[in-house]
Short mmCIF file of C-alpha atoms and ligand atoms in Angstrom, two decimals:
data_model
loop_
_atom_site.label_atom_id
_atom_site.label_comp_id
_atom_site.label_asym_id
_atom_site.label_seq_id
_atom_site.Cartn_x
_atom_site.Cartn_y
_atom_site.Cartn_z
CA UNK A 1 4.60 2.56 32.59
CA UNK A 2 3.58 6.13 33.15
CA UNK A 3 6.71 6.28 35.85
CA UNK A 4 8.69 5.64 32.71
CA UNK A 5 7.77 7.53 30.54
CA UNK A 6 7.76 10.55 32.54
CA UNK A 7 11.24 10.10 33.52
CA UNK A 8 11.80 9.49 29.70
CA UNK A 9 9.95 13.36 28.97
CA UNK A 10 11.73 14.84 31.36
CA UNK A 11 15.22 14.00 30.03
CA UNK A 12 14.12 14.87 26.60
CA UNK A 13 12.75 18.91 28.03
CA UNK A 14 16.32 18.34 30.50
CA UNK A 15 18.62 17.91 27.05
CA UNK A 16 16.50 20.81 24.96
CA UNK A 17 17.08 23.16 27.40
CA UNK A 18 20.93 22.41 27.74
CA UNK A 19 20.95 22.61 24.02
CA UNK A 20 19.25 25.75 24.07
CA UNK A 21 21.52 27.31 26.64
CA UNK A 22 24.48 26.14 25.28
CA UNK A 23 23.85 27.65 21.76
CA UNK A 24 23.57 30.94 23.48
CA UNK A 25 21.06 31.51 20.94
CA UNK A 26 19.26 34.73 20.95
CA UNK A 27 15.84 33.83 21.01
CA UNK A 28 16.64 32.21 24.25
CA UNK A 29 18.85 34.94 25.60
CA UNK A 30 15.95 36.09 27.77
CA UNK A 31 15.37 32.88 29.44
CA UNK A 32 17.31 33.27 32.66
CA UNK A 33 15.63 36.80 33.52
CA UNK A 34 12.00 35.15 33.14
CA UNK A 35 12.69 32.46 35.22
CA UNK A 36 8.70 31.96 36.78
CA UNK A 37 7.00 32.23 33.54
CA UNK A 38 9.81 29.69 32.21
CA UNK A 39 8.53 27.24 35.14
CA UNK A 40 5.16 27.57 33.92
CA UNK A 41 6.01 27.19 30.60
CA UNK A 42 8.19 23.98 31.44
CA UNK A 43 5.46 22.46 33.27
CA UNK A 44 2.82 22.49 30.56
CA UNK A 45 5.47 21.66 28.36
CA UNK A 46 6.05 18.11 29.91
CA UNK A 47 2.59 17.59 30.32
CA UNK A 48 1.79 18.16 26.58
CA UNK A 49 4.84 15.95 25.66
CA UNK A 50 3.83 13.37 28.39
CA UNK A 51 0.61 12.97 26.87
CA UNK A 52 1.72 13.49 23.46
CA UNK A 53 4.26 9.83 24.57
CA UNK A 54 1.52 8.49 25.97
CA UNK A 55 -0.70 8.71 22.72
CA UNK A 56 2.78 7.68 20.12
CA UNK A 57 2.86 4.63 22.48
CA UNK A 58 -0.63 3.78 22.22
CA UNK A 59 -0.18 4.49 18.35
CA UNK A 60 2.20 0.86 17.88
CA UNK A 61 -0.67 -1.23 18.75
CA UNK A 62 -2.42 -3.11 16.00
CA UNK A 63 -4.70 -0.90 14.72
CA UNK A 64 -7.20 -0.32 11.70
CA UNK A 65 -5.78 1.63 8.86
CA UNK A 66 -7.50 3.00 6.20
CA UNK A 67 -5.59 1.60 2.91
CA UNK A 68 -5.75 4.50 0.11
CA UNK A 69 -2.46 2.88 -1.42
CA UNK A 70 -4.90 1.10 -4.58
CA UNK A 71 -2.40 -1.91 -3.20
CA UNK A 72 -5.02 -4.66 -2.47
CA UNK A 73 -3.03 -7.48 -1.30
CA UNK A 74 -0.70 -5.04 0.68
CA UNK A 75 1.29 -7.33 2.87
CA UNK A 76 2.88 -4.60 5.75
CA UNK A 77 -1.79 -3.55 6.12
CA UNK A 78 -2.52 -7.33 6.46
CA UNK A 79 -3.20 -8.39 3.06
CA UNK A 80 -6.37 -9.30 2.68
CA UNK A 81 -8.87 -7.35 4.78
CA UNK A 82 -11.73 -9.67 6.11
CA UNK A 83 -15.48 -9.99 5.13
CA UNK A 84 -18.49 -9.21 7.04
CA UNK A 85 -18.80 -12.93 7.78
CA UNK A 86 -15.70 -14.02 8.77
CA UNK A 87 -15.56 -11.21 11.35
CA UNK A 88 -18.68 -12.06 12.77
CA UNK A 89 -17.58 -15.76 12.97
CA UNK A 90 -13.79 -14.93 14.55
CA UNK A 91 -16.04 -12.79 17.22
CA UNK A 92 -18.03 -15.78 17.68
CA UNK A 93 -15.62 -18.35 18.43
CA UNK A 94 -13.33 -16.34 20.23
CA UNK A 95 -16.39 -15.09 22.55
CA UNK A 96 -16.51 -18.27 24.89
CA UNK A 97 -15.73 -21.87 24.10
CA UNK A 98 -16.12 -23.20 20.67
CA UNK A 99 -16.19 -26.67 18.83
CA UNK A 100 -12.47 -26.29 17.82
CA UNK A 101 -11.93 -30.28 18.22
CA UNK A 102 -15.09 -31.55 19.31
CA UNK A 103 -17.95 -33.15 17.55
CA UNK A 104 -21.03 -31.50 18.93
CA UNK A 105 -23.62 -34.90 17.08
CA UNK A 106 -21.34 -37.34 19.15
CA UNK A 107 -20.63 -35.78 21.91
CA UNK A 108 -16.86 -36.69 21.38
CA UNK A 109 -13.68 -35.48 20.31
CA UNK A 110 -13.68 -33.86 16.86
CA UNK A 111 -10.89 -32.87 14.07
CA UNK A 112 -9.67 -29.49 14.13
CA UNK A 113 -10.63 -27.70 10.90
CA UNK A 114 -12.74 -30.41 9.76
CA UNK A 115 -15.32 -28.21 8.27
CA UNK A 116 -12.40 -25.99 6.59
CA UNK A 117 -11.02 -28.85 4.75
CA UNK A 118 -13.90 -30.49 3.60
CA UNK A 119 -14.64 -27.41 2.02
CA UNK A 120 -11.49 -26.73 0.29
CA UNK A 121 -11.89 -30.22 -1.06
CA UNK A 122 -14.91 -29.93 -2.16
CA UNK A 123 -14.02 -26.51 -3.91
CA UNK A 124 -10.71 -27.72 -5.25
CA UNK A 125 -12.21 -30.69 -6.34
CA UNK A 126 -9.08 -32.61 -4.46
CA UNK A 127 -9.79 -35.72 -2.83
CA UNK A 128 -8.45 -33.55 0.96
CA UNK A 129 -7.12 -30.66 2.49
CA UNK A 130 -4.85 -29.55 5.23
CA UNK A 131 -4.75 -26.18 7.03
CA UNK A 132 -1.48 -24.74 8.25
CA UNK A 133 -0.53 -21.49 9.75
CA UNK A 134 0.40 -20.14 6.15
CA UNK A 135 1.63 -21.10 3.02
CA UNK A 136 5.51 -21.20 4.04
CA UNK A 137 4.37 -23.03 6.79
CA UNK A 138 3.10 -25.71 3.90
CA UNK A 139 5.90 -26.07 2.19
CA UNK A 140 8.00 -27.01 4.78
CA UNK A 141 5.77 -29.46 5.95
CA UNK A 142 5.86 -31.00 2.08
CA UNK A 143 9.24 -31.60 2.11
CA UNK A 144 10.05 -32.26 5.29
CA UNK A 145 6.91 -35.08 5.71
CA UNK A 146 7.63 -36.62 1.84
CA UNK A 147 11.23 -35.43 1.33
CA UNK A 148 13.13 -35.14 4.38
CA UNK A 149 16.60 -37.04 3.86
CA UNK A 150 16.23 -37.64 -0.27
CA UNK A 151 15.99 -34.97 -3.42
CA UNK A 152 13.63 -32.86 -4.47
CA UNK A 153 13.89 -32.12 -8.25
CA UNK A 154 13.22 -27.99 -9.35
CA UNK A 155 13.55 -26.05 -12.10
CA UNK A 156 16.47 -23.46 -11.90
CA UNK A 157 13.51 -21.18 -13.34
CA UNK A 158 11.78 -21.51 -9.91
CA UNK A 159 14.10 -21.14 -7.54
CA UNK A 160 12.60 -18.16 -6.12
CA UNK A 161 12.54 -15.46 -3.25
CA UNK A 162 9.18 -14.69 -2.42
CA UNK A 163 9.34 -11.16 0.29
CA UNK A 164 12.08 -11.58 1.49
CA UNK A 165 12.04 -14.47 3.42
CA UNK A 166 10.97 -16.92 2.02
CA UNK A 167 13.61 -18.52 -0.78
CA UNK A 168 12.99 -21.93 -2.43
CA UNK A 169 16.48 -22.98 -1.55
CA UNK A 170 15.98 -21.93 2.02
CA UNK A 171 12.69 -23.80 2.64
CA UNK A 172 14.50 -26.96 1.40
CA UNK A 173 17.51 -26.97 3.76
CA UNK A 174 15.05 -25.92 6.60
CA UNK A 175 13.39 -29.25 5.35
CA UNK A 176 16.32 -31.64 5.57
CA UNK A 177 15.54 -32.22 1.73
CA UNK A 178 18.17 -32.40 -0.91
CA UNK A 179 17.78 -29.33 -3.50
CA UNK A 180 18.60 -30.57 -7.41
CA UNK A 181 18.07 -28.09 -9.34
CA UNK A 182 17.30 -28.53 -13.00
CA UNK A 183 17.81 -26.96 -16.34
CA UNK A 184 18.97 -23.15 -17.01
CA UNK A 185 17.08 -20.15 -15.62
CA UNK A 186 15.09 -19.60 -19.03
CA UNK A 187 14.35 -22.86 -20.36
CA UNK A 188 13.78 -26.38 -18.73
CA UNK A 189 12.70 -29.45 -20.75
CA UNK A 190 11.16 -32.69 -19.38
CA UNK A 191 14.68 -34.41 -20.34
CA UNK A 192 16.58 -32.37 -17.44
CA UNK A 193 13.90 -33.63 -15.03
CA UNK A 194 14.47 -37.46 -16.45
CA UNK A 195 18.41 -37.06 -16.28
CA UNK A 196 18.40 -36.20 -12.93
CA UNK A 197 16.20 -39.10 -11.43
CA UNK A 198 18.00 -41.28 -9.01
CA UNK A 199 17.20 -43.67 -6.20
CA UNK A 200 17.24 -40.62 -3.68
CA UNK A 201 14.38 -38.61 -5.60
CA UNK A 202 11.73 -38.49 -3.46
CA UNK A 203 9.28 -35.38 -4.92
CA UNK A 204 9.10 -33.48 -8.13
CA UNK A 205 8.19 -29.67 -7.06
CA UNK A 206 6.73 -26.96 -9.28
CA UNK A 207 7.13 -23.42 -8.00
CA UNK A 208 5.22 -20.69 -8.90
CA UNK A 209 7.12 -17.42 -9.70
CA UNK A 210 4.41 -15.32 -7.70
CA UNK A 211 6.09 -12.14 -7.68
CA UNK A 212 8.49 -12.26 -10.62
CA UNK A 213 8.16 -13.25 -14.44
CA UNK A 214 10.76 -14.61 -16.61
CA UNK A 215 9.86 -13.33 -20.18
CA UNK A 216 11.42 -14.17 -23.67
CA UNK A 217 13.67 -17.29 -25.01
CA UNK A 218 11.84 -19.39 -21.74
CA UNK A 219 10.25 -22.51 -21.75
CA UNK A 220 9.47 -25.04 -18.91
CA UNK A 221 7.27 -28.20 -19.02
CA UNK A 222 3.39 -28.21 -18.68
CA UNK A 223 1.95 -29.31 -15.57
CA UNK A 224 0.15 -32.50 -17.04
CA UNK A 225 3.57 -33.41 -18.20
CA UNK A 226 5.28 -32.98 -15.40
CA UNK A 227 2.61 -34.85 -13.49
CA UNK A 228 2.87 -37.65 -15.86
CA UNK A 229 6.52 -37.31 -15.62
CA UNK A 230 5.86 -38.03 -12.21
CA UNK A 231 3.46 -40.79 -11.80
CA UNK A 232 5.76 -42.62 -13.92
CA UNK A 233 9.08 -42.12 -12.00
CA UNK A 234 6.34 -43.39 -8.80
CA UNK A 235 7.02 -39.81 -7.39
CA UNK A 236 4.47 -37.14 -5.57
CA UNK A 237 4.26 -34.15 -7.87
CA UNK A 238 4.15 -31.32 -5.52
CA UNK A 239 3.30 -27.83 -6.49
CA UNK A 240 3.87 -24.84 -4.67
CA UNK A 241 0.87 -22.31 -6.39
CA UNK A 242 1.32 -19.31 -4.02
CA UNK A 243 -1.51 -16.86 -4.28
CA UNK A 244 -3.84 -19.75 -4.72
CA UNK A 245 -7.04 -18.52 -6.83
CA UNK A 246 -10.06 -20.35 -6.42
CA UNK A 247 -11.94 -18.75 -9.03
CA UNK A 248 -10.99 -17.17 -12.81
CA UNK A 249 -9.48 -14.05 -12.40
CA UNK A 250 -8.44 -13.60 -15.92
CA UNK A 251 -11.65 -11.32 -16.80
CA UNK A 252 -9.76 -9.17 -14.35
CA UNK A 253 -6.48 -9.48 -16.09
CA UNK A 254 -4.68 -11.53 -14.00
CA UNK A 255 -3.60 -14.72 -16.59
CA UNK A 256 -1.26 -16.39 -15.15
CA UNK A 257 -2.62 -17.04 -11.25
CA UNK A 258 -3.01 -21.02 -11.05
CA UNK A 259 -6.68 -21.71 -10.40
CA UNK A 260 -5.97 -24.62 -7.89
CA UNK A 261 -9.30 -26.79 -9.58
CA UNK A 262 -7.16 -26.68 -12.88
CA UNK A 263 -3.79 -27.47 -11.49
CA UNK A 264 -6.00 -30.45 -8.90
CA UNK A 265 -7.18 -31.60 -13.01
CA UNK A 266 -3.79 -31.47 -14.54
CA UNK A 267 -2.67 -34.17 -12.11
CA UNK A 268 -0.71 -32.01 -9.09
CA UNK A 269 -0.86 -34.77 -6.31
CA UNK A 270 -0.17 -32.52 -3.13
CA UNK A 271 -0.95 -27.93 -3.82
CA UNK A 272 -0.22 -25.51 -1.41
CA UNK A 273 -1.24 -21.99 -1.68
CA UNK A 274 -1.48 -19.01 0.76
CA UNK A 275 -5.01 -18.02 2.76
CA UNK A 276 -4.33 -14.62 2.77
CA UNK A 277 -3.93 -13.88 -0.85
CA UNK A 278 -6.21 -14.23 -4.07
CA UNK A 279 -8.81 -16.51 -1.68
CA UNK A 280 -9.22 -12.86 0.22
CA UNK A 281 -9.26 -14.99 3.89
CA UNK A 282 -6.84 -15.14 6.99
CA UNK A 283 -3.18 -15.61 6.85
CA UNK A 284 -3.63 -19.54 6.08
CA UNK A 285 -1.33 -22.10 4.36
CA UNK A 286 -3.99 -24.33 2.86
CA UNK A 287 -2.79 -27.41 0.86
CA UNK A 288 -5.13 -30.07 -0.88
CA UNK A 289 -4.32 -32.98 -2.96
CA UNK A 290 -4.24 -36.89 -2.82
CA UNK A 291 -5.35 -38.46 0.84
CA UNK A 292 -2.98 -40.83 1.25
CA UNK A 293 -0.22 -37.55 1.10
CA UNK A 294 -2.60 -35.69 2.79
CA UNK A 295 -2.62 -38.35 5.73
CA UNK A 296 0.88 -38.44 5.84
CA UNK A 297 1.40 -34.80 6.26
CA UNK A 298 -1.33 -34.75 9.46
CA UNK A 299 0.39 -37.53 10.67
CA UNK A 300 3.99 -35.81 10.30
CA UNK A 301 5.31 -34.32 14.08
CA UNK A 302 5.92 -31.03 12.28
CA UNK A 303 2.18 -30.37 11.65
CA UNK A 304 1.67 -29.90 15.32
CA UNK A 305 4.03 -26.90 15.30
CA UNK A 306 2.39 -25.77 12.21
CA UNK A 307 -1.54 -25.70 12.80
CA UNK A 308 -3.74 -23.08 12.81
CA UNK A 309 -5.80 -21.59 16.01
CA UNK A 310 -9.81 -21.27 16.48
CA UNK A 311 -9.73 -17.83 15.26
CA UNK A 312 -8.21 -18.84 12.24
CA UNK A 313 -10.10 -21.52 11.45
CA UNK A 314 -13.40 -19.44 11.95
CA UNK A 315 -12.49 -16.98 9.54
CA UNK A 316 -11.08 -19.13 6.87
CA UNK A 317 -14.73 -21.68 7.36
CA UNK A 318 -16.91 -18.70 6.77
CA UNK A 319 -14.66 -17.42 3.64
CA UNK A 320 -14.85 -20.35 1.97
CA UNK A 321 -18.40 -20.78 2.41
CA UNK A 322 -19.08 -17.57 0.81
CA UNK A 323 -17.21 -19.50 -2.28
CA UNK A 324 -19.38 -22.54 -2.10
CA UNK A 325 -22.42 -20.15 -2.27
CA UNK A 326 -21.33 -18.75 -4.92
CA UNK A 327 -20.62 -15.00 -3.15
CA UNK A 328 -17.21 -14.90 -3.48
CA UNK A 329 -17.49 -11.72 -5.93
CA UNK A 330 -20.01 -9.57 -3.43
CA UNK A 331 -18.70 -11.01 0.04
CA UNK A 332 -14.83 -11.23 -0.27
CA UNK A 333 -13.43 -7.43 0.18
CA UNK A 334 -10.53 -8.85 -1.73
CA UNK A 335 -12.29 -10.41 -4.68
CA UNK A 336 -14.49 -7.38 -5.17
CA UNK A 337 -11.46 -4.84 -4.98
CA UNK A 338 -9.97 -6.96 -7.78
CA UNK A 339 -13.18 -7.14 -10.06
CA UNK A 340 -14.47 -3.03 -9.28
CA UNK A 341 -14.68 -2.07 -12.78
CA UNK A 342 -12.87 1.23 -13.94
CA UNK A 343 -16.39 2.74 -14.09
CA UNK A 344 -17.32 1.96 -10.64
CA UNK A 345 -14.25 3.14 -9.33
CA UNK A 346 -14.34 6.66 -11.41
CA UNK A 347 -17.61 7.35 -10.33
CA UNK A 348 -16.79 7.02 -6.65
CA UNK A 349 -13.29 9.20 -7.32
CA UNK A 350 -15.52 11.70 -9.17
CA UNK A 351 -18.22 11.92 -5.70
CA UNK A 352 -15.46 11.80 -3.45
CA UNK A 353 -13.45 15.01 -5.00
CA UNK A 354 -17.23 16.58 -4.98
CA UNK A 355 -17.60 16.29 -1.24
CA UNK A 356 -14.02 16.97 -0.59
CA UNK A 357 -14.82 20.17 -2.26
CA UNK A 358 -18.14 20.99 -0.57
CA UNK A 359 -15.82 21.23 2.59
CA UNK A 360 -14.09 23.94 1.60
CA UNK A 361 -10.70 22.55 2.81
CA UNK A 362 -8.47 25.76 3.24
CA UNK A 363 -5.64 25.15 0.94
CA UNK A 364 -6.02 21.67 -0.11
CA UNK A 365 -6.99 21.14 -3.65
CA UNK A 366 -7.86 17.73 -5.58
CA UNK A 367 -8.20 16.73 -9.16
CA UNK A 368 -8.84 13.24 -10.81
CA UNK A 369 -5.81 11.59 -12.75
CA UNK A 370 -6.26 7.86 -14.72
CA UNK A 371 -3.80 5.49 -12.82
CA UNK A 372 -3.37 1.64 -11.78
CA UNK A 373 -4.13 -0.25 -8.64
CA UNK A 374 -1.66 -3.17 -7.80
CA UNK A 375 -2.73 -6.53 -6.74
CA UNK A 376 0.21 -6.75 -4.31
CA UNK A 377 1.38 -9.57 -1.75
CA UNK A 378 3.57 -11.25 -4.63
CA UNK A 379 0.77 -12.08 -6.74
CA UNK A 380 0.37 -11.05 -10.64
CA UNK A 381 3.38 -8.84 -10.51
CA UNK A 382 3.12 -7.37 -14.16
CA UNK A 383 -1.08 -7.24 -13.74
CA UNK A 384 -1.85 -3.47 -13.76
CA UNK A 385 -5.43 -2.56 -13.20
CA UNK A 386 -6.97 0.22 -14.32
CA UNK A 387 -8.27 3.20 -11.70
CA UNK A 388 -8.72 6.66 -10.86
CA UNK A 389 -6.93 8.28 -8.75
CA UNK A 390 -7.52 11.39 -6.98
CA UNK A 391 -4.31 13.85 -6.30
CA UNK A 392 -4.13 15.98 -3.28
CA UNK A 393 -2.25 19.46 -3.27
CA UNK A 394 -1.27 21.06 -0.29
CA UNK A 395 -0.46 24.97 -0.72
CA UNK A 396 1.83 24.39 1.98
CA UNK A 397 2.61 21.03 3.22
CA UNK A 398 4.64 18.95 0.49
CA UNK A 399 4.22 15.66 -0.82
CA UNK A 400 6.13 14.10 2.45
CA UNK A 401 4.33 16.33 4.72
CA UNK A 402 0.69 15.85 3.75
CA UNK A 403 1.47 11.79 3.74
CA UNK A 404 2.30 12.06 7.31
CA UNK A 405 0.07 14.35 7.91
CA UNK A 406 -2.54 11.73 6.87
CA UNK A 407 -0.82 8.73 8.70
CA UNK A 408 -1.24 10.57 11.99
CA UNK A 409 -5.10 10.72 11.29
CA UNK A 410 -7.35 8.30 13.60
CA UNK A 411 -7.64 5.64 11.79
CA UNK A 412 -4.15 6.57 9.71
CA UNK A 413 -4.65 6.99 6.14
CA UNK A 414 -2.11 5.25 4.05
CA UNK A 415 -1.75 6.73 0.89
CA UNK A 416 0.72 6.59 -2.51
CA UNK A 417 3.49 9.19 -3.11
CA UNK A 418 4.53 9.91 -7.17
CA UNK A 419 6.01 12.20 -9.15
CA UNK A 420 6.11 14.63 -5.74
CA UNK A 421 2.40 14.10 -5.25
CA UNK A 422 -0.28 12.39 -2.68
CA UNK A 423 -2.19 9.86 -4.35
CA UNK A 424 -5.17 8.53 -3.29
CA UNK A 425 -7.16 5.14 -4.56
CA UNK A 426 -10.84 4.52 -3.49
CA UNK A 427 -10.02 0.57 -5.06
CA UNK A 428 -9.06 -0.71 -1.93
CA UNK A 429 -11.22 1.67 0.38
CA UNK A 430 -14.07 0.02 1.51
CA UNK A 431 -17.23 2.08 0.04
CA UNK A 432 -19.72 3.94 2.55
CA UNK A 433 -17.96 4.09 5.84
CA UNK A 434 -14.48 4.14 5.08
CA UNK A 435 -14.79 6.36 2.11
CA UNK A 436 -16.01 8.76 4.82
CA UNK A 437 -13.72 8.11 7.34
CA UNK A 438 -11.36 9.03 4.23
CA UNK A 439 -12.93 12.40 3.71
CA UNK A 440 -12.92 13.28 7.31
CA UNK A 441 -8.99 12.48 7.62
CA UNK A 442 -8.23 14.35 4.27
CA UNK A 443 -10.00 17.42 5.66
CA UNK A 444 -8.46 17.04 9.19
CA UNK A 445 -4.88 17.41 7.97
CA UNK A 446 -5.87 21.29 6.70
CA UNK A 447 -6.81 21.94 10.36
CA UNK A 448 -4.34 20.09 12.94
CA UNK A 449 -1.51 22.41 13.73
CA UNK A 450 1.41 21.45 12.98
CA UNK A 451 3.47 19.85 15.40
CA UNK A 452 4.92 22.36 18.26
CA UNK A 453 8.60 23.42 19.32
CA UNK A 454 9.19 24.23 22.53
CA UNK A 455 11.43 27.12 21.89
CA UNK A 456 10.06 28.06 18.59
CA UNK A 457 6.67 28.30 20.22
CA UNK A 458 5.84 32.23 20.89
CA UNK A 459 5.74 33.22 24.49
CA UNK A 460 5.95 30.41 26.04
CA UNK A 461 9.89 31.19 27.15
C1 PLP B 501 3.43 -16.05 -1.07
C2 PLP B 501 4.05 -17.36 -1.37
C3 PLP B 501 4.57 -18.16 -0.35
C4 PLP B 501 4.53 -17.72 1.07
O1 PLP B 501 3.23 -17.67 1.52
P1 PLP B 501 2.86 -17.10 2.98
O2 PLP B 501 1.42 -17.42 3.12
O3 PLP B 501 3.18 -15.66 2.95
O4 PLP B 501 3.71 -17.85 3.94
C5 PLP B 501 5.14 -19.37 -0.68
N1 PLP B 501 5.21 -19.77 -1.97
C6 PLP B 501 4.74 -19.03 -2.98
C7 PLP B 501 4.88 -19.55 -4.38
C8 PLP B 501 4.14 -17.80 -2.72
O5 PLP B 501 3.66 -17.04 -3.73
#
């Protein structure tokens, strides 16, 4: 490794100084007459750069950030960053060997994520649950275990892209599952549903936009009436809820999130939703509905490529027990980033830009500004929540330059760019620590040189 990247360094110093020669240009004119201190000067060179390689490499490894973007659900950071107690439980299982599949009471072979989905049941209020490696993951199992060779029917209103990808369309191909797409774009009655029924229909699915609205002349069916729609046609109503909230976010703003309880009441036989999103857990595709479906989608090959490891499992357990105890709001980094009131969060902008300033950071000035936070990862796209925001000027750097100037702190700071400005939101920095971790990067950045030149350097040639 090192072999290589020293060769690599000393091609890079080989092709500056051609370059350097070759443009004859003056600064360099001197080099051939000072040819020891040039040796000298080469050789710390490529050890500065070899180390400097050596560190850039190290820098693609997973690593912690700290998120100052005010996007919670941010899905290149991870989405939703962990609690206290699913860490401790991921560093538990994956510390030795662990009950995975095996039933400690009878001294037998357990189910994986047994504890997991009796939980989501019980929180969902569904009669059982399946856990999948995430929520994409849980569609195609859907279709391809209850639709696989017949039609699905979906509104053209739904037939959505959800990052890129993941496309409705796509997933149903993938699945071996007929798409028939109903009604227009805008509006979609019960009657288009009816006059496409045929002896090939095997599911009824309902989408959920996630990261896109359809506003105006639009209508579409209700779930209860598409689940009644459904029963009656002797079809599995199948809805695909995305970001997955277990609890009422609406307080919050966010209004139009299916609370997977609700859709479980309105008569949705088979939900999947993501792990990682509103529920504030590991990248999970958790679905829940009637246990005769249920059965059949454990049963189905394709859920052995599709399930989820220990780690997984011990992170998404220990989330959702926080829900059961009713801890989701203090416990779930996610759910408390949503719910920080505007108070809260001005308060800490307000004692942040105070210690910032008791620094005395040379050149670097901040002010507050009123701004919005962004739930992010293709949930409640039009949701805008209410923040402060502090602004960073740089007497020299620009906007650009003080933003990477922050992503090469340790841990990198990842902030917000507008209007030719750094932005930075304490919404989705986790208080205490972080916050200072923060601080400490923002006042590194007025004290790490900037990066070197070999020939602009002074006399080093
Ligand atoms: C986000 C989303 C998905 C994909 O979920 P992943 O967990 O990222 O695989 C699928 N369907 C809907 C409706 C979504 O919102």
């Amino acid at each position: 490794r090192l072999a290589a990247l020293a060769r690599a360094v000393t091609d890079e110093l080989r092709a500056e100084l051609r370059t350097a020669r070759n443009n004859g240009d003056s600064r360099h004119g001197e080099s051939e007459e000072d040819a020891p201190a040039t040796r000298d000067a080469l050789l710390r060179e490529a050890k500065r750069k070899l180390k400097e390689s050596a560190e850039r490499e190290g820098a693609t490894r997973l690593r912690r950030v700290i998120n100052a973007s005010g996007v919670i659900l941010h899905t290149n950071l991870g989405r939703a960053p962990l609690g206290e107690s699913a860490r401790r439980r991921i560093a538990e299982a994956a510390a030795g060997y662990c009950t995975l599949e095996y039933d400690v009471e009878r001294g037998e072979r357990g189910r994986r994520g047994a504890r997991a989905e009796s939980l989501l049941a019980e929180l969902t209020r569904a009669e059982a649950a399946l856990v999948v490696n995430n929520c994409a993951a849980a569609a195609l199992l859907v279709l391809t275990a209850l639709a696989r060779g017949g039609e699905a029917l979906v509104s053209r209103g739904e037939l959505v892209e959800i990052g890129g990808d993941f496309r409705v369309p796509d997933v149903m191909t993938q699945s071996g599952t007929r798409l028939v797409e109903v009604g227009t774009t805008n509006r979609t009655r019960l009657a288009d549903y009816e006059s496409h029924l045929s002896e090939h229909t095997r599911l009824v699915m309902r989408v959920h936009p996630s990261n896109y609205r359809i506003v105006g002349f639009t209508s579409a069916p209700s779930r209860q009436e598409l689940a009644t729609f459904a029963r009656l046609a002797g079809l599995p109503f199948y809805e695909d809820a995305g970001s997955g909230a277990l609890l009422d976010f609406a307080p919050y703003g966010l209004t139009d999130e299916p609370i997977i309880s609700q859709a479980v009441a309105d008569g949705a036989d088979v939900i999947s939703f993501s792990g990682d999103k509103l529920l504030g857990g590991p990248q999970a595709g958790l679905i829940v509905g009637r246990g005769e479906l249920i059965d059949r989608l454990r049963r189905a090959p394709l859920y052995r490529a599709l399930r989820t490891d220990k780690l997984t499992l011990a992170a998404l357990e220990a989330t959702l027990e926080e829900y059961a105890a009713g801890r989701a709001f203090a416990a779930i980094p996610a759910v408390r980033m949503i719910s920080a009131s505007e108070d809260e969060l001005a308060a800490r902008a307000r004692s942040f830009l105070d210690a910032l300033r008791e620094q005395g950071t040379l050149g670097l000035t901040g002010e507050l500004l009123a701004g919005e936070s962004a739930v992010g990862g293709g949930a409640a796209p039009i949701t805008r929540l209410r923040t402060t925001l502090i602004v960073l000027n740089h007497e020299s750097l620009a906007a650009p330059q003080l933003l990477a100037a922050l992503r090469r702190g340790d841990p990198p700071v990842i902030a917000r760019v507008a209007d030719d400005r750094v932005l930075l939101d304490l919404r989705t920095v986790a208080e205490g620590e972080e916050e200072r971790q923060l601080l400490a990067a923002v006042v590194e950045t007025t004290r790490r040189p900037p990066a070197r030149n070999l020939f602009a350097a002074e006399g080093q040639v």
